[in-house]
Amino acid sequence: MTVLHTEAPPSLAPEPRTLSTATVGADRAFVLGARAIGASVLAITGGIGVFLAIQAVPTLRRYGWSFFTETQWQPEADVLGIASVLVGTVTVALVALAVAFPLALATALYISEYAPLRLKSAFVSMVDLMAAVPSIIYGIWGFFLLQPHASGIARWLSTYLGWLPFFKVDTDPTAALWEQSRFTASAFVAGLAVAMMVLPMSSAVMREVFSQAPLGEKEAALALGSTRWGMIRAVVLPFGKGGIIGGTMLGLGRALGETIAVVLIISPSFDLKFRPLELGTNTVSALIAGRFGEATDAQLSALLTAGLVLFIATLIVNTLAALVVARSRSGAGTDL
Amino acid sequence: MTASTALTPPVVVGGSAEPAAETHRAPATWVRELEDLAPSAPAPRKRVVGTATATDRFIVTGSLLAAASLAWVVCFRLLPWAAVPGYVVTAFVLFLAIVTVATTVTSDGPMIADRLASAVVTGGAALVGVALVSTVVYTFVRGAPALPHLTMFISDMAGVGPRDPLTRGGVAHAIVGSLIQISIAVAVTVPLGFGTAVFMTEVGGGLARIVRTVVEAMTALPSIVAGLFIYTVLIVGLGVPRSGLAAAAALSVMMLPIIARAADVVLRVIPSGLREASLALGASRWRTVWHVVLPTARPGLATALILGVARGIGETSPVLLTSGAASFFVINPVDGVMNSLPLFIYTTVRSGEPLYIERGFAAATILLGLVLVLFVVARRVARPRTGR
């Protein structure tokens, strides 16, 4: 005989278990430790920004807007301003971009579309290596190797294109003896050296985005009879637009803050001018490197203010670049 | 390339398969001979896709030669542009023009654009390659005269004047200084940087978001401003003398956001399935991080560290403001001024003394060699292990 138990088994009804998400023991130590490290790094890095901002207050209160409009930096005469160094910084950065942008684009396109498959990774390594070369090396390269040639290029530009205001150089073009020194130590030469540092950075970003261009659309373009350049123009470049803009702006951020190569090459001057080919310019970072030594407390505050302006400019450029690059990678157009 | 490569079906000889029907009785079922279909189904032949034809190669080679010669005439005979860069630029522009004209003879619009575009892109990439190679080679060549002297690596510049030959004095103090400074900086930044990255990815929360935003913002800090910050706070504010420690602090401030951000990127791409598997097996969060996440990320973290070190060891502007330049061995980082490789290069090159400049280039060669070694090691470490 089997006995049928008709009543329900005693406690099969689901009874919520008590789950604790509270961390205990080693976990608690881990979380607290990680949080402490994070907080301390926040304090260090954020502290720099706050410190710069606080240090800028006395300078800005003393000089007001004239700090941004005054061109001279003469602490002994109590005349301070960063107008000319800002213009110089932008000039050097623009020269660097004008050289680096087409070359970075060409390099990225070459590596992603033209290079033989076997050599591709070697070329990628070379571009990465280029980014790892210290800036002082580019500085001495620019100073000793590039400058003599670059002054020749500058002379050519000013001779034949001197009617353009930014290619003008204040020298006698018909002089029997070429005044080479007028064409050296200029924003142009410094910009060329900085371009070497900007280029690998922009190129790497561009290549990364190009390599994500949808393969199906590339093959479709080729299958429809397009040439390689037609395929690049129809698929790769539109897809990589964000990468091109973002990579260039990241490069601009690097170019704004570059110091040593610029200091080695330029001869400092405080004229407010936009003539990159001509002798003499100055940048914010070169100003700091040149003037920190003899600075009193007040001047140090002024230098820190200049540094803060540079930092904010770089920060804005980098943030915009990151936004543009992030949007370009949103995956639009990758579905097949 | 478009019209000339169109395949003409080969003529298939169809007479070889004559049936010998007279000698054998025909089978009940048989396969019909496909003689009549043979011409429309050519024998499969591997087609050559996308490579240059002989005509293409001829056009490119011929245009190159023509451009090189014409540019020589233009630069060295007709116009006063007798300089190497001028010659190269002229030759390249002429090459583009000649290629355009030559391609017009055989092909149409898109083809010309394609040819021009690939010439421009390849030319640009080649120019970049030349610039990079010239940088490395030039540094090595200029550094070569001073490098064979053993004293370069074992002695310092104490009491060595600008006229003293290269057999006296060396850069050992700068090498030692660089290594000490970067070691201190690494000892500070690695726990903090990697710890922050672990905090941002593994712990998370509102504070982590703030930390990430601030760290990303601080990667924009120009290195000279980092140096000026340490100069103002430590040297002017707290009265710490210029020393290796101050230089290491400046390097740390510069490297910390870079390393933290790079490590964050590495940790973020660890598949979350690994973490979940570890947690599901009952491991605590701490054990998950220590035994699963960090070992998985080890190659990436090592690459981040090595590239950060390569960046830090070559950075001049922070140490320019903070370390001072000693001409003798300084081992103790808190004991006064200390030299380092970038700073040594900077001061010697600016001195204008020919022998100092040679020493500077020798130091630059050593620095570049160090960076190259670090770079190769980073590549090795980053490469996924094979044979597993």
XYZ file of C-alpha atoms in Angstrom:
724
model
C 0.000 0.000 0.000
C 1.166 3.429 -0.743
C 0.162 6.205 1.421
C -0.553 9.408 -0.358
C 0.396 12.461 1.545
C -2.117 14.977 0.553
C -0.983 17.854 2.655
C 1.704 20.133 1.274
C 5.267 19.492 2.327
C 6.140 21.592 5.282
C 8.234 24.491 3.990
C 8.586 24.533 0.227
C 7.065 27.975 -0.057
C 9.800 30.341 -1.268
C 11.100 32.242 1.604
C 13.313 35.199 0.676
C 16.841 34.598 1.728
C 18.655 37.417 3.335
C 21.388 38.550 0.990
C 23.843 41.054 2.258
C 25.605 43.314 -0.214
C 27.603 44.960 2.481
C 31.291 44.406 2.012
C 33.114 42.684 4.787
C 36.654 41.833 5.702
C 39.225 42.083 2.943
C 36.648 43.458 0.547
C 35.898 46.316 2.823
C 39.589 47.111 3.097
C 39.886 46.900 -0.694
C 37.006 49.255 -1.376
C 38.135 51.709 1.255
C 41.738 51.546 0.058
C 40.773 52.073 -3.581
C 38.538 54.943 -2.591
C 41.358 56.491 -0.569
C 43.742 56.242 -3.525
C 41.144 57.726 -5.836
C 40.464 60.541 -3.435
C 44.144 61.310 -2.988
C 44.728 61.386 -6.742
C 41.699 63.634 -7.046
C 43.209 65.874 -4.376
C 46.594 65.982 -6.137
C 45.377 66.563 -9.673
C 42.445 68.736 -8.715
C 44.699 70.584 -6.310
C 46.916 71.687 -9.173
C 43.977 73.204 -10.992
C 42.693 74.916 -7.854
C 46.183 76.135 -6.996
C 46.626 77.636 -10.460
C 43.256 79.339 -10.223
C 44.006 80.774 -6.774
C 47.429 81.981 -7.828
C 45.893 83.739 -10.812
C 43.630 85.897 -8.639
C 46.189 88.534 -7.489
C 47.551 88.933 -11.003
C 44.156 89.302 -12.584
C 43.057 91.690 -9.852
C 46.138 93.834 -10.353
C 46.281 93.970 -14.129
C 42.686 93.191 -15.045
C 41.922 92.871 -18.721
C 45.175 94.515 -19.685
C 46.844 91.224 -18.769
C 45.318 89.793 -21.921
C 45.864 92.833 -24.137
C 49.309 94.026 -23.104
C 52.098 92.761 -25.336
C 55.167 93.513 -23.232
C 56.487 91.457 -20.310
C 58.482 93.958 -18.290
C 58.097 93.217 -14.608
C 60.588 95.929 -13.696
C 58.314 98.539 -15.319
C 55.227 96.834 -13.873
C 53.920 96.171 -17.365
C 52.808 92.591 -17.885
C 50.663 90.988 -20.522
C 50.355 87.858 -22.560
C 48.867 89.195 -25.791
C 52.041 88.723 -27.823
C 52.899 85.329 -26.341
C 49.358 84.125 -26.950
C 49.597 85.209 -30.565
C 52.996 83.509 -30.787
C 51.621 80.306 -29.251
C 48.764 80.246 -31.735
C 51.142 81.017 -34.606
C 53.469 78.138 -33.772
C 50.516 75.797 -33.274
C 48.934 76.843 -36.571
C 52.176 76.338 -38.480
C 52.549 72.940 -36.856
C 48.993 71.999 -37.781
C 49.301 73.303 -41.337
C 52.267 70.977 -41.811
C 51.112 68.081 -39.679
C 47.497 67.827 -40.818
C 48.045 66.894 -44.478
C 50.983 64.662 -43.610
C 49.110 62.911 -40.803
C 46.130 62.365 -43.082
C 48.361 60.995 -45.830
C 50.185 58.717 -43.397
C 46.960 57.407 -41.884
C 45.438 56.798 -45.318
C 48.595 55.163 -46.566
C 48.819 52.798 -43.624
C 45.157 51.875 -43.603
C 44.495 51.689 -47.366
C 47.660 51.606 -49.447
C 50.408 49.879 -47.497
C 51.213 46.246 -48.306
C 49.563 43.989 -45.759
C 52.852 42.538 -44.531
C 54.345 45.935 -43.718
C 51.272 47.427 -42.107
C 52.086 46.590 -38.507
C 55.675 47.752 -39.001
C 54.417 51.128 -40.203
C 52.020 51.363 -37.272
C 54.954 50.703 -34.936
C 56.975 53.403 -36.657
C 54.279 55.988 -36.101
C 54.019 54.943 -32.448
C 57.785 55.169 -32.159
C 57.640 58.651 -33.595
C 55.309 59.597 -30.764
C 57.733 58.145 -28.223
C 60.800 60.117 -29.377
C 61.477 62.786 -26.725
C 60.727 66.366 -27.638
C 64.295 67.459 -26.916
C 65.453 65.171 -29.733
C 63.053 66.870 -32.145
C 64.306 70.148 -30.771
C 67.960 69.518 -31.601
C 66.933 67.938 -34.906
C 65.014 71.079 -35.774
C 67.753 73.382 -34.577
C 70.751 71.747 -36.233
C 69.430 69.838 -39.230
C 66.172 71.489 -40.188
C 66.883 75.162 -39.589
C 69.317 75.741 -42.491
C 66.932 74.086 -44.939
C 63.848 75.629 -43.407
C 65.264 79.117 -43.713
C 65.721 78.417 -47.413
C 62.091 77.356 -47.700
C 61.055 80.434 -45.737
C 63.042 82.641 -48.081
C 61.433 81.002 -51.097
C 57.968 81.528 -49.641
C 58.603 85.138 -48.776
C 60.213 85.869 -52.138
C 57.417 84.463 -54.256
C 54.430 84.719 -51.922
C 55.537 87.737 -49.912
C 52.495 89.693 -51.085
C 50.464 87.561 -48.696
C 50.634 89.362 -45.338
C 51.591 86.271 -43.343
C 54.472 85.360 -45.663
C 56.006 88.797 -45.428
C 59.457 89.138 -43.938
C 60.886 92.512 -43.088
C 64.044 92.347 -45.202
C 65.374 93.692 -48.449
C 64.480 91.129 -51.120
C 66.873 92.595 -53.665
C 69.877 92.610 -51.368
C 72.981 91.142 -52.922
C 73.696 89.021 -49.902
C 70.869 86.950 -48.477
C 70.111 87.950 -44.914
C 69.690 84.397 -43.692
C 69.499 85.331 -40.019
C 66.207 87.115 -40.637
C 64.670 83.794 -41.599
C 65.930 81.682 -38.700
C 64.704 81.252 -35.128
C 61.190 81.897 -36.400
C 57.771 80.522 -35.544
C 57.923 78.658 -38.862
C 60.973 76.591 -37.919
C 59.643 75.977 -34.412
C 56.309 74.976 -35.915
C 58.022 72.439 -38.156
C 59.695 70.799 -35.155
C 56.431 70.816 -33.206
C 54.699 69.285 -36.230
C 56.882 66.212 -35.755
C 55.362 65.763 -32.306
C 51.810 66.540 -33.391
C 51.879 64.291 -36.423
C 52.079 60.811 -34.865
C 49.337 61.663 -32.388
C 46.868 62.878 -35.025
C 47.853 60.149 -37.416
C 47.244 57.412 -34.853
C 43.732 58.695 -34.106
C 42.896 59.021 -37.802
C 44.200 55.564 -38.653
C 42.236 54.056 -35.789
C 39.007 55.535 -37.119
C 39.805 54.678 -40.743
C 40.407 51.071 -39.787
C 36.879 50.922 -38.392
C 35.324 51.961 -41.702
C 32.729 49.314 -42.589
C 34.330 46.653 -44.720
C 31.061 45.819 -46.474
C 30.641 49.326 -47.797
C 34.264 49.477 -48.899
C 33.885 46.230 -50.806
C 30.593 47.398 -52.243
C 32.227 50.532 -53.586
C 35.011 48.501 -55.176
C 32.538 45.954 -56.557
C 30.593 48.746 -58.220
C 33.718 49.565 -60.170
C 35.095 52.355 -58.053
C 38.808 53.034 -58.045
C 40.655 52.889 -54.746
C 40.560 56.652 -54.408
C 36.858 56.646 -55.268
C 36.296 54.112 -52.497
C 38.290 56.229 -50.038
C 36.359 59.340 -50.946
C 32.980 57.657 -50.825
C 33.410 55.472 -47.734
C 36.573 55.961 -45.700
C 36.763 59.752 -45.514
C 33.071 60.388 -44.717
C 33.169 57.651 -42.108
C 36.397 58.942 -40.594
C 35.451 62.617 -40.585
C 35.141 62.703 -36.817
C 38.506 61.006 -36.428
C 40.149 63.473 -38.771
C 38.785 66.492 -36.910
C 39.319 64.993 -33.465
C 42.840 63.785 -34.197
C 43.803 67.185 -35.533
C 42.438 68.914 -32.462
C 44.260 66.517 -30.139
C 47.400 67.456 -32.034
C 46.555 71.112 -31.571
C 46.320 70.523 -27.835
C 49.787 69.017 -27.848
C 51.168 71.797 -30.027
C 49.917 74.526 -27.694
C 51.819 73.199 -24.687
C 55.078 72.160 -26.325
C 58.049 73.841 -24.677
C 61.540 72.573 -25.214
C 61.659 72.319 -28.984
C 60.262 75.837 -29.193
C 62.654 77.253 -26.608
C 65.621 75.734 -28.409
C 64.681 77.204 -31.756
C 63.029 80.586 -31.335
C 64.641 83.806 -30.315
C 62.249 85.485 -27.901
C 60.562 88.693 -28.952
C 57.465 90.437 -27.723
C 56.239 92.041 -30.937
C 52.594 91.563 -31.663
C 52.822 90.182 -35.165
C 51.620 87.367 -37.290
C 54.635 86.771 -39.490
C 55.681 83.179 -38.888
C 58.597 83.306 -41.317
C 60.372 86.143 -39.593
C 62.952 85.976 -36.834
C 61.621 86.045 -33.308
C 58.432 84.993 -31.604
C 57.432 83.770 -28.183
C 55.032 81.277 -26.689
C 53.491 80.951 -23.257
C 55.527 77.884 -22.397
C 58.750 79.465 -23.686
C 57.968 82.537 -21.605
C 57.635 80.380 -18.491
C 60.833 78.475 -19.262
C 62.710 81.704 -19.867
C 61.440 83.825 -16.998
C 60.851 81.542 -14.029
C 64.398 81.846 -12.726
C 64.535 85.527 -11.846
C 60.858 85.813 -10.995
C 59.691 87.355 -7.716
C 56.519 86.161 -6.025
C 54.313 88.551 -7.963
C 55.917 87.599 -11.270
C 55.618 83.942 -10.401
C 51.918 84.497 -9.918
C 51.793 86.168 -13.327
C 53.634 83.242 -14.896
C 51.229 80.825 -13.215
C 48.343 82.844 -14.638
C 49.856 82.531 -18.089
C 50.204 78.793 -17.433
C 46.572 78.628 -16.348
C 45.461 80.327 -19.566
C 47.502 77.818 -21.546
C 46.079 74.919 -19.539
C 42.498 76.093 -20.053
C 43.055 76.524 -23.785
C 44.544 73.025 -24.023
C 41.739 71.606 -21.907
C 39.034 73.122 -24.111
C 40.699 71.880 -27.281
C 41.204 68.371 -25.852
C 37.646 68.130 -24.560
C 36.196 69.167 -27.903
C 38.481 66.665 -29.635
C 37.397 63.857 -27.307
C 33.742 64.713 -27.951
C 34.219 64.689 -31.719
C 36.131 61.401 -31.689
C 33.627 59.753 -29.336
C 30.735 60.761 -31.550
C 32.455 59.460 -34.661
C 32.753 56.050 -33.017
C 29.100 55.804 -32.138
C 28.783 53.054 -34.708
C 26.689 54.983 -37.209
C 26.836 53.261 -40.561
C 28.535 50.120 -39.352
C 25.422 47.950 -39.590
C 25.181 45.809 -42.659
C 43.491 48.698 -66.469
C 39.769 48.777 -67.060
C 39.367 47.804 -70.677
C 42.614 46.031 -71.382
C 42.181 43.295 -68.800
C 38.729 42.206 -69.984
C 38.957 38.515 -70.560
C 38.563 37.097 -73.991
C 37.326 33.543 -73.666
C 39.996 31.177 -74.830
C 39.165 29.023 -77.806
C 38.707 25.520 -76.571
C 39.744 22.788 -78.901
C 36.723 20.494 -79.010
C 37.854 17.692 -81.278
C 39.736 15.577 -78.784
C 36.744 13.787 -77.296
C 35.573 11.854 -80.325
C 33.424 8.939 -79.073
C 34.568 5.536 -80.143
C 31.001 4.311 -80.532
C 31.696 1.700 -83.183
C 33.695 -0.660 -80.953
C 31.478 -0.540 -77.815
C 27.826 -1.042 -77.363
C 26.200 2.143 -76.234
C 25.147 1.987 -72.531
C 21.563 2.345 -71.541
C 22.176 5.660 -69.904
C 24.945 7.950 -70.825
C 26.189 11.402 -70.265
C 25.765 13.609 -73.254
C 28.941 15.144 -74.491
C 29.010 18.890 -73.932
C 30.771 19.797 -77.094
C 28.304 22.481 -78.063
C 28.548 24.207 -74.661
C 32.301 24.096 -74.419
C 33.118 27.541 -75.911
C 30.905 29.399 -73.427
C 32.514 27.763 -70.394
C 36.192 28.627 -70.459
C 38.672 26.622 -68.473
C 38.960 28.165 -64.984
C 41.944 30.418 -64.925
C 43.071 32.471 -61.980
C 42.443 36.063 -62.802
C 44.866 38.714 -61.638
C 42.968 41.312 -59.630
C 43.992 44.810 -58.780
C 47.678 44.825 -59.496
C 49.396 47.219 -61.808
C 49.733 46.269 -65.431
C 52.935 46.717 -67.366
C 51.565 49.956 -68.811
C 50.870 51.322 -65.344
C 54.347 50.484 -64.159
C 55.849 52.014 -67.254
C 53.911 55.240 -66.781
C 54.937 55.564 -63.127
C 58.604 54.734 -63.700
C 58.837 56.923 -66.764
C 57.159 59.826 -65.014
C 59.531 59.484 -62.073
C 62.584 59.593 -64.314
C 61.194 62.451 -66.367
C 60.298 64.449 -63.260
C 63.691 63.864 -61.642
C 65.529 65.023 -64.742
C 63.260 67.969 -65.447
C 63.466 69.101 -61.838
C 67.235 69.035 -62.062
C 67.109 71.279 -65.088
C 64.625 73.612 -63.431
C 66.363 73.864 -60.086
C 70.021 73.791 -60.994
C 70.030 75.342 -64.460
C 67.040 77.615 -64.976
C 65.977 79.004 -61.596
C 67.996 79.918 -58.507
C 66.544 77.128 -56.354
C 69.638 75.017 -56.011
C 68.874 73.273 -52.735
C 67.895 69.737 -51.841
C 64.420 70.493 -50.410
C 63.603 72.688 -53.381
C 64.693 69.956 -55.754
C 62.588 67.313 -54.023
C 59.487 69.496 -53.946
C 59.887 70.533 -57.574
C 60.457 66.950 -58.641
C 57.350 65.796 -56.802
C 55.124 68.506 -58.288
C 56.483 67.783 -61.757
C 55.910 64.072 -61.186
C 52.263 64.729 -60.410
C 51.889 66.798 -63.557
C 53.628 64.272 -65.789
C 51.660 61.360 -64.343
C 48.433 63.232 -64.987
C 49.315 63.872 -68.609
C 50.582 60.338 -69.192
C 47.525 58.742 -67.620
C 45.229 60.903 -69.718
C 46.518 59.056 -72.770
C 45.367 55.641 -71.569
C 42.558 56.190 -69.070
C 39.717 58.466 -68.091
C 38.860 60.805 -65.221
C 38.474 58.554 -62.163
C 41.613 56.686 -63.099
C 43.629 59.930 -63.198
C 42.258 61.001 -59.847
C 43.133 57.603 -58.410
C 46.671 57.760 -59.725
C 47.158 61.303 -58.425
C 45.686 60.475 -55.038
C 47.878 57.454 -54.519
C 50.934 59.474 -55.565
C 50.094 62.235 -53.091
C 49.267 59.846 -50.239
C 52.360 57.736 -50.795
C 54.505 60.835 -51.147
C 53.192 62.280 -47.894
C 53.768 59.042 -46.025
C 57.260 58.771 -47.500
C 58.052 62.314 -46.372
C 56.996 61.446 -42.834
C 59.140 58.320 -42.960
C 62.128 60.332 -44.169
C 61.617 62.866 -41.388
C 61.494 60.152 -38.723
C 64.480 58.255 -40.099
C 66.457 61.476 -40.481
C 65.755 62.369 -36.851
C 67.012 59.043 -35.558
C 69.940 58.741 -37.952
C 71.043 62.354 -37.507
C 71.109 61.988 -33.736
C 73.131 58.792 -33.970
C 75.557 60.218 -36.528
C 76.196 63.414 -34.579
C 76.575 61.422 -31.383
C 78.952 58.886 -32.925
C 82.259 60.804 -32.448
C 81.832 61.036 -28.675
C 80.308 57.628 -28.039
C 83.293 55.298 -28.520
C 85.070 56.838 -25.533
C 84.451 54.684 -22.508
C 84.695 57.713 -20.225
C 81.428 58.901 -21.741
C 79.628 56.186 -19.816
C 81.612 56.031 -16.593
C 82.633 59.547 -15.620
C 80.971 62.863 -14.934
C 81.644 66.413 -16.070
C 83.273 67.625 -12.867
C 86.112 69.981 -13.734
C 85.775 69.392 -17.460
C 86.051 72.612 -19.399
C 84.572 73.424 -22.807
C 87.929 72.899 -24.522
C 88.753 69.569 -22.917
C 88.814 66.686 -25.387
C 86.114 64.067 -25.502
C 88.383 61.596 -23.744
C 87.752 63.530 -20.535
C 84.407 63.650 -18.829
C 81.168 61.904 -19.613
C 77.476 61.782 -19.078
C 77.302 59.034 -16.473
C 76.029 61.481 -13.859
C 73.175 62.467 -16.163
C 72.293 58.827 -16.827
C 72.337 58.046 -13.108
C 70.297 61.161 -12.375
C 67.719 60.302 -15.000
C 67.376 56.752 -13.688
C 67.021 57.904 -10.070
C 64.433 60.531 -10.927
C 62.369 58.236 -13.105
C 62.534 55.458 -10.495
C 61.147 57.741 -7.821
C 58.489 58.983 -10.204
C 57.509 55.412 -11.098
C 57.439 54.398 -7.438
C 54.988 57.229 -6.817
C 52.845 57.043 -9.933
C 52.388 53.288 -10.312
C 50.547 52.615 -7.043
C 48.587 55.833 -7.328
C 47.892 55.586 -11.061
C 47.006 51.891 -11.169
C 45.124 52.197 -7.871
C 43.061 55.038 -9.306
C 42.343 53.013 -12.415
C 41.201 50.064 -10.270
C 39.057 52.431 -8.247
C 37.481 53.945 -11.356
C 36.677 50.619 -13.030
C 36.187 48.126 -10.192
C 34.656 50.180 -7.403
C 32.875 52.905 -9.308
C 30.302 55.247 -7.921
C 29.852 58.974 -7.963
C 33.319 59.750 -6.679
C 34.830 57.590 -9.427
C 33.062 59.649 -12.074
C 34.464 62.863 -10.632
C 37.953 61.361 -10.399
C 37.755 60.192 -14.011
C 36.675 63.615 -15.237
C 39.421 65.395 -13.313
C 42.122 62.903 -14.324
C 41.138 63.181 -17.978
C 41.177 66.941 -17.703
C 44.622 66.932 -16.119
C 46.128 64.964 -18.999
C 45.854 68.301 -20.796
C 48.213 69.927 -18.285
C 51.255 71.143 -20.230
C 54.422 69.657 -18.738
C 55.969 73.078 -18.235
C 53.013 74.069 -16.061
C 53.489 70.895 -14.004
C 57.104 71.938 -13.514
C 56.118 75.484 -12.610
C 53.601 74.142 -10.082
C 56.264 72.092 -8.286
C 58.704 74.992 -8.538
C 56.230 77.364 -6.931
C 54.998 74.996 -4.233
C 58.100 73.027 -3.261
C 61.028 75.257 -4.087
C 59.676 78.772 -3.574
C 56.859 77.971 -1.149
C 58.308 75.278 1.099
C 61.951 76.150 0.621
C 63.005 72.707 -0.594
C 66.273 73.147 -2.509
C 66.434 72.233 -6.173
C 67.051 68.522 -6.154
C 66.353 65.192 -7.728
C 63.378 64.774 -5.437
C 61.764 67.982 -6.693
C 62.389 66.861 -10.280
C 60.865 63.468 -9.516
C 57.847 65.213 -8.001
C 57.410 67.289 -11.152
C 57.702 64.175 -13.312
C 55.181 62.376 -11.100
C 52.674 65.206 -11.389
C 53.060 65.087 -15.151
C 52.952 61.277 -15.470
C 50.217 60.510 -12.938
C 47.212 61.510 -15.084
C 48.762 59.891 -18.167
C 49.367 56.540 -16.472
C 46.059 56.563 -14.608
C 44.157 57.229 -17.805
C 46.046 54.636 -19.834
C 45.509 52.015 -17.120
C 41.831 52.956 -16.935
C 41.467 52.345 -20.670
C 43.184 48.966 -20.300
C 41.049 47.841 -17.362
C 37.833 48.968 -18.994
C 38.213 46.560 -21.898
C 38.633 43.495 -19.669
C 35.604 41.324 -20.533
C 33.093 41.586 -17.721
C 32.351 37.880 -18.151
C 35.671 37.110 -16.468
C 34.756 39.223 -13.454
C 31.300 37.713 -13.255
C 32.644 34.173 -13.517
C 35.042 34.827 -10.692
C 32.363 36.392 -8.500
C 29.949 33.563 -9.301
C 32.541 31.071 -8.117
C 32.435 32.753 -4.778
C 35.549 34.886 -4.943
C 35.437 38.144 -3.126
C 35.785 41.405 -5.022
C 39.303 41.835 -3.774
C 40.312 38.345 -4.971
C 38.568 38.967 -8.285
C 40.603 42.104 -8.871
C 43.869 40.599 -7.661
C 43.623 37.151 -9.275
C 41.497 37.775 -12.373
C 41.362 41.383 -13.500
C 44.928 42.492 -12.906
C 46.617 39.345 -14.316
C 44.437 39.572 -17.419
C 45.351 43.205 -17.864
C 49.043 42.700 -17.130
C 50.351 43.168 -20.694
C 48.255 46.267 -21.194
C 49.261 47.721 -17.851
C 52.917 47.020 -18.570
C 52.612 48.808 -21.898
C 50.943 51.779 -20.248
C 53.708 51.923 -17.660
C 56.567 51.576 -20.130
C 55.196 54.194 -22.490
C 54.645 56.481 -19.515
C 58.252 55.947 -18.459
C 59.450 56.639 -21.997
C 57.484 59.861 -21.930
C 58.766 60.850 -18.528
C 62.419 60.074 -19.105
C 62.558 62.315 -22.169
C 60.603 65.215 -20.767
C 62.791 68.254 -20.280
C 60.608 71.114 -19.184
C 59.631 69.832 -15.705
C 63.224 68.994 -14.743
C 64.477 72.247 -16.233
C 62.546 74.144 -13.589
C 63.106 71.873 -10.633
C 66.348 69.917 -10.599
C 69.150 72.344 -11.330
C 72.104 70.970 -13.281
C 74.987 69.375 -11.431
C 78.154 68.542 -13.311
C 79.093 65.735 -10.923
C 77.646 62.514 -9.543
C 74.718 63.031 -7.206
C 73.247 59.852 -5.817
C 71.136 61.261 -3.002
C 67.939 62.726 -4.476
C 67.435 65.145 -1.571
C 71.004 66.395 -1.611
C 70.977 69.421 -3.857
C 71.085 69.838 -7.610
C 71.097 66.802 -9.865
C 71.475 66.403 -13.596
C 69.503 64.277 -16.015
C 69.859 63.322 -19.662
C 67.345 65.748 -21.188
C 68.608 68.590 -19.059
C 72.219 67.770 -19.953
C 71.324 67.821 -23.652
C 69.496 71.103 -23.254
C 72.305 72.882 -21.418
C 75.135 71.588 -23.607
C 73.341 72.333 -26.864
C 72.562 75.858 -25.757
C 76.121 76.489 -24.624
C 77.325 76.918 -28.197
C 80.677 75.218 -27.505
C 81.336 72.701 -30.314
C 82.671 69.987 -28.008
C 79.798 70.473 -25.576
C 77.382 70.114 -28.459
C 79.043 66.827 -29.406
C 78.627 65.648 -25.839
C 75.025 66.770 -25.993
C 74.438 64.687 -29.086
C 76.093 61.700 -27.452
C 73.694 62.110 -24.526
C 70.833 62.444 -26.995
C 71.896 59.183 -28.621
C 71.903 57.459 -25.250
C 68.506 58.909 -24.412
C 67.092 57.890 -27.774
C 68.581 54.418 -27.310
C 66.931 54.144 -23.894
C 63.578 55.199 -25.331
C 63.960 52.762 -28.227
C 64.714 49.902 -25.836
C 61.716 50.812 -23.680
C 59.577 50.994 -26.792
C 60.665 47.586 -28.067
C 60.100 46.074 -24.618
C 56.625 47.614 -24.562
C 55.864 46.060 -27.951
C 57.099 42.662 -26.763
C 55.044 42.818 -23.608
C 51.927 43.993 -25.389
C 52.045 41.259 -27.991
C 49.605 38.458 -27.118
C 51.417 35.280 -26.181
C 51.356 32.676 -28.893
C 51.378 28.910 -28.483
C 48.814 28.749 -25.746
